[in-house]
Short mmCIF file of C-alpha atoms in Angstrom, two decimals:
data_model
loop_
_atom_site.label_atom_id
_atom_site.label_comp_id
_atom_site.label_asym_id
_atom_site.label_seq_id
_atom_site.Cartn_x
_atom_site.Cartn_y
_atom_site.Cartn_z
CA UNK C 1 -48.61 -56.87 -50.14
CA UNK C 2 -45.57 -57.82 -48.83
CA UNK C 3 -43.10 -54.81 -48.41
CA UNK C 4 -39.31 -55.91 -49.29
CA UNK C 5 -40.87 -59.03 -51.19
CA UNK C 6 -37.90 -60.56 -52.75
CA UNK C 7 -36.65 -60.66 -49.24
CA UNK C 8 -39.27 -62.70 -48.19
CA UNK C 9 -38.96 -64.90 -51.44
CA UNK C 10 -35.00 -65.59 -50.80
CA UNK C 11 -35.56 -66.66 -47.69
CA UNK C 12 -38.22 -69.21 -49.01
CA UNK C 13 -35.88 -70.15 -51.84
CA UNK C 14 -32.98 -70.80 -48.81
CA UNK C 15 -35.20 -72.44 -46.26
CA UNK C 16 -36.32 -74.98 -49.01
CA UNK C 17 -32.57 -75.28 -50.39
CA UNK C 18 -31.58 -76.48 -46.48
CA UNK C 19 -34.29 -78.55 -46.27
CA UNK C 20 -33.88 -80.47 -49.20
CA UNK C 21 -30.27 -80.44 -48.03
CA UNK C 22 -30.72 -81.92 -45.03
CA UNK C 23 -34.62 -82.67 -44.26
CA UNK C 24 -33.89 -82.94 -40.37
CA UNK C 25 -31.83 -79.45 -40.19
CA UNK C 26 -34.45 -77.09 -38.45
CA UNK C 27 -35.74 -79.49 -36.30
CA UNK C 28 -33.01 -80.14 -34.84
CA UNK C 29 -31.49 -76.38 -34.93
CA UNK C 30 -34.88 -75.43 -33.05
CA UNK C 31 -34.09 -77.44 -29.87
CA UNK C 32 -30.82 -76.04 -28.98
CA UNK C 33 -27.63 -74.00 -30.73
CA UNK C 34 -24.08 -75.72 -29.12
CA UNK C 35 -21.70 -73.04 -31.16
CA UNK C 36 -18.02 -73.63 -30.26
CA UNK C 37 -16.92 -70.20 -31.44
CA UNK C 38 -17.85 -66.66 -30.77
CA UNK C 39 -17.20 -64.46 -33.37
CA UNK C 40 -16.76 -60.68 -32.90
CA UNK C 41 -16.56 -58.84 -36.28
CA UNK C 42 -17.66 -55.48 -37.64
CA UNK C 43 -21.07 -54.36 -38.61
CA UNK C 44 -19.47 -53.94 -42.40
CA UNK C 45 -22.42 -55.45 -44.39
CA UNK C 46 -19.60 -57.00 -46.52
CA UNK C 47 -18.23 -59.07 -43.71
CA UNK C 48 -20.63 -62.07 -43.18
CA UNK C 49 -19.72 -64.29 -40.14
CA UNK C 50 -20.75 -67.46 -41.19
CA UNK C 51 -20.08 -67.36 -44.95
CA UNK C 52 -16.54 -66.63 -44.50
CA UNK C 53 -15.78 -70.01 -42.59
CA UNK C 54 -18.33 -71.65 -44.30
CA UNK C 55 -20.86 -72.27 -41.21
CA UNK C 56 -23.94 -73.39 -40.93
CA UNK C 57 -26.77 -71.41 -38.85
CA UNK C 58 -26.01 -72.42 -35.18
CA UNK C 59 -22.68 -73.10 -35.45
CA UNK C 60 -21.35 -69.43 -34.54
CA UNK C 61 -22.53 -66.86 -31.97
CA UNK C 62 -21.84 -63.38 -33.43
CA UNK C 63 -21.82 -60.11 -31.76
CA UNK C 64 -20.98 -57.21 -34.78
CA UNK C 65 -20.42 -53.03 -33.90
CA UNK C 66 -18.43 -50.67 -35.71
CA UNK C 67 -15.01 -51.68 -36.12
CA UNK C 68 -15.29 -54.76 -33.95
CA UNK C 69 -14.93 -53.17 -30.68
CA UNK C 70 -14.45 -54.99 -27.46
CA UNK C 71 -15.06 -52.07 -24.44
CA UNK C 72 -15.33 -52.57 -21.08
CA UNK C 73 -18.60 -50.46 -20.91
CA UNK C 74 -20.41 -51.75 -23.78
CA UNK C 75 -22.74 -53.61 -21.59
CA UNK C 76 -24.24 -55.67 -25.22
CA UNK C 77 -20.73 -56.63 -25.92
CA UNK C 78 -20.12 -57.89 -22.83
CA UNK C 79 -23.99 -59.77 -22.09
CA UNK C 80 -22.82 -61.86 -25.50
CA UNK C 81 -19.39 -62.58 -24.53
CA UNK C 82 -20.87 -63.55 -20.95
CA UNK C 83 -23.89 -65.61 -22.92
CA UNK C 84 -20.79 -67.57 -25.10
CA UNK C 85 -18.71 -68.68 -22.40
CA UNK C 86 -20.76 -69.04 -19.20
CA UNK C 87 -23.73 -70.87 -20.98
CA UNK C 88 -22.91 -71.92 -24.32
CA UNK C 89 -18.98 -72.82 -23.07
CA UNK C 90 -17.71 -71.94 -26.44
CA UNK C 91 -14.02 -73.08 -27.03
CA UNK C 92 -12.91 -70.07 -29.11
CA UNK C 93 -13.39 -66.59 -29.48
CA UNK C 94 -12.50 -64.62 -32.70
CA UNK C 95 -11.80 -60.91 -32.60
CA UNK C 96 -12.25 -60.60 -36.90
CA UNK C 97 -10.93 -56.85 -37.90
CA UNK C 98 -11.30 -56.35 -41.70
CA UNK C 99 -8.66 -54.18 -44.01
CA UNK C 100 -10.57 -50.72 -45.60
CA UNK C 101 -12.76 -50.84 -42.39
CA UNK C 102 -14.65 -47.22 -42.07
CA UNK C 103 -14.62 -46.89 -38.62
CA UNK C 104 -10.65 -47.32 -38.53
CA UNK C 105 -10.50 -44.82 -41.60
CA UNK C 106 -12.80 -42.18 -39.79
CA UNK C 107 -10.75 -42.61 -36.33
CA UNK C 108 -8.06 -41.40 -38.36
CA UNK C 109 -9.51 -38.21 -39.86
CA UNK C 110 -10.28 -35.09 -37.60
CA UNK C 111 -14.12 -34.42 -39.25
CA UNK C 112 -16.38 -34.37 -36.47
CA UNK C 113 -19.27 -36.94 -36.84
CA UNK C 114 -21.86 -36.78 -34.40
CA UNK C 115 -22.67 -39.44 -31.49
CA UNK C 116 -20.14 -41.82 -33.29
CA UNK C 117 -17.31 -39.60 -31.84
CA UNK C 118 -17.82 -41.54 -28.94
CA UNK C 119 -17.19 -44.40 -30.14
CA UNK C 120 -14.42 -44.33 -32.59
CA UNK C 121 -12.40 -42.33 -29.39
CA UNK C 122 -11.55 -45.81 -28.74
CA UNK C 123 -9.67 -46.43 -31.81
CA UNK C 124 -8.02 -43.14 -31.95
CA UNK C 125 -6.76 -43.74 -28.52
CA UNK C 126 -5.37 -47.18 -30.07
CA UNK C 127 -3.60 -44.81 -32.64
CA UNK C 128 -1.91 -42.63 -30.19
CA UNK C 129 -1.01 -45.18 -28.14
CA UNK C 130 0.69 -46.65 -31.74
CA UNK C 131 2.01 -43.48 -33.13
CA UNK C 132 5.67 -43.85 -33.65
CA UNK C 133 4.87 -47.20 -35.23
CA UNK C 134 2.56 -45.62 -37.59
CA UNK C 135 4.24 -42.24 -38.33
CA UNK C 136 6.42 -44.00 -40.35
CA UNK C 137 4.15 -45.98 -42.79
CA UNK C 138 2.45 -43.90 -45.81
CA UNK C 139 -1.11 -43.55 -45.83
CA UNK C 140 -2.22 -47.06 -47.39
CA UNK C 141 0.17 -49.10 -44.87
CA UNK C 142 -0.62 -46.85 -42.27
CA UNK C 143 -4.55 -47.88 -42.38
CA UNK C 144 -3.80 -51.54 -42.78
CA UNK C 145 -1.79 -51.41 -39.60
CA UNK C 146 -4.44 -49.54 -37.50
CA UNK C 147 -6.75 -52.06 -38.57
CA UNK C 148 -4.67 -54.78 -37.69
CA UNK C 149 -3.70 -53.26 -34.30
CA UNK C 150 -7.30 -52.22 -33.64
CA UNK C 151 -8.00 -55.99 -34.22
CA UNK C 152 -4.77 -56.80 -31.59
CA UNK C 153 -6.29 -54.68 -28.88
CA UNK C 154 -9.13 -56.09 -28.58
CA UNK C 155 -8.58 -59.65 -28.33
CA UNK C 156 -6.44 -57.83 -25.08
CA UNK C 157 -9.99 -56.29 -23.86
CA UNK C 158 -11.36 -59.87 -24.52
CA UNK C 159 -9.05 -61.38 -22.48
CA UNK C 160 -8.80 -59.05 -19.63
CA UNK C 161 -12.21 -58.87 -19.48
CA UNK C 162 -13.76 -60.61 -16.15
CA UNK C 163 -15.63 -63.21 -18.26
CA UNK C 164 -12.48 -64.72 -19.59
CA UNK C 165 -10.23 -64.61 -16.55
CA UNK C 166 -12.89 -66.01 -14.30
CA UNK C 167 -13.83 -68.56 -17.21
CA UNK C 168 -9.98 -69.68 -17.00
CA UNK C 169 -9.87 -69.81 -13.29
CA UNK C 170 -12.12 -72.57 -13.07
CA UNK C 171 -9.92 -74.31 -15.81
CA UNK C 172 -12.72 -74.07 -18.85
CA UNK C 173 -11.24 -74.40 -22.27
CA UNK C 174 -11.27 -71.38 -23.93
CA UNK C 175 -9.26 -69.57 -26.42
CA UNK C 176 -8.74 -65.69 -27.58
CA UNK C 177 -7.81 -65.52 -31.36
CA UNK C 178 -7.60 -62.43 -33.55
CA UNK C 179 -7.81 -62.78 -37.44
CA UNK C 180 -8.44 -59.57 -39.96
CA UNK C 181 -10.07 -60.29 -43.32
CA UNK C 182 -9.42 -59.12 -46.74
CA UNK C 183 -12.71 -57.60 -48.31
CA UNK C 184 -10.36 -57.92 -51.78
CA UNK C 185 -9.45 -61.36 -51.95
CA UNK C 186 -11.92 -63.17 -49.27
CA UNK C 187 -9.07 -64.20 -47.38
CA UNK C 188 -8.89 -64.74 -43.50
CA UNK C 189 -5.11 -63.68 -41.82
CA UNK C 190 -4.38 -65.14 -38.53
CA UNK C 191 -1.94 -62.33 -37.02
CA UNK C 192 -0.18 -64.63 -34.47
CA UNK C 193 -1.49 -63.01 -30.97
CA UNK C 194 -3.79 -66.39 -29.99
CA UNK C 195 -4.46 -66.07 -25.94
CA UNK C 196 -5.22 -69.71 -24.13
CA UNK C 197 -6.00 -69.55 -20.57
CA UNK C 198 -4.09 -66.74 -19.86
CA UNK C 199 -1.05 -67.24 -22.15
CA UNK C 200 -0.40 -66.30 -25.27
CA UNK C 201 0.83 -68.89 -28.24
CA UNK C 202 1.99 -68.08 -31.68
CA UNK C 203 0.27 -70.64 -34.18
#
């Protein structure tokens, strides 16, 4: 007996969906994924990657941690981004922050939570670093905005990052975008802070 059988039978039900779809699309997927975007989102089980922009399997790389942190010692963040522009050459990289994301909220709380701590020091070093912006915001606004900065930040991290100015140096087309999603309406934002090849262009 299978254990988590209905898992097992969705994935039948989808694999025979694709192929009747499109009878050539694993065959073809099997011998090589060309992606043109990297996507960098949170592990939030209600943001999926490719059903947002409506992608098929192969047609985004995705690295996901809590609140869609780019750090400069997060050596599996930074093996993917390496993977996605030194072998796969993708053309864009999205930094996607959601609204109501928990690791913002709990970066903004003083409970102490364990090894996660750590991490979320990140984000509450984005808040300080923010903090006469936010003072003035009441709660709900306030949490928006950190999400929306945290999102800002990192697209910075991205494109400071070795990866990305070496990438540019040798003239490759690639470009640093950061979006935030809306978990209430399904709705991507573009907030405006789009890096290409070192400079950075309001769309």
């Amino acid at each position: 007996m299978k254990i988590l059988k209905p898992l097992f039978e969705n994935n039948r039900r989808w694999a025979a969906r694709i192929s009747t779809e499109n009878p050539q699309f694993f065959e073809q997927l099997a011998k090589q994924q060309n992606p043109e975007y990297l996507w960098i989102g949170c592990s939030d089980s209600r943001v999926p990657s490719n059903q947002i922009i409506d992608l098929m399997p192969g047609e985004v790389f995705v690295h996901r941690n809590i609140a869609n942190m780019v750090i400069h010692t997060d050596l599996n963040c930074l093996s993917v981004l390496q993977y996605a522009v030194d072998v796969l050459k993708v053309k864009h990289i999205m930094v996607v922050g959601h609204y109501g994301c928990g690791g913002v909220r709990a970066a903004m709380g003083t409970d102490r939570l364990g090894l996660i701590d750590n991490w979320l020091g990140h984000l509450r070093d984005i808040y300080r670093l923010h903090h006469q912006e936010l003072e003035h915001l009441n709660d709900k606004q306030k949490f928006d905005r950190l999400c929306e900065l945290n999102v800002i930040e990192q697209v910075a991290n991205v494109t400071s990052s070795n990866i990305v100015q070496e990438a540019w140096a040798k003239g490759q087309n690639l470009s640093i975008h950061g979006w935030i999603y809306g978990i209430d309406n399904g709705l991507l934002t573009d907030l405006d802070v789009t890096v290409d090849g070192g400079h950075q262009r309001v769309e």
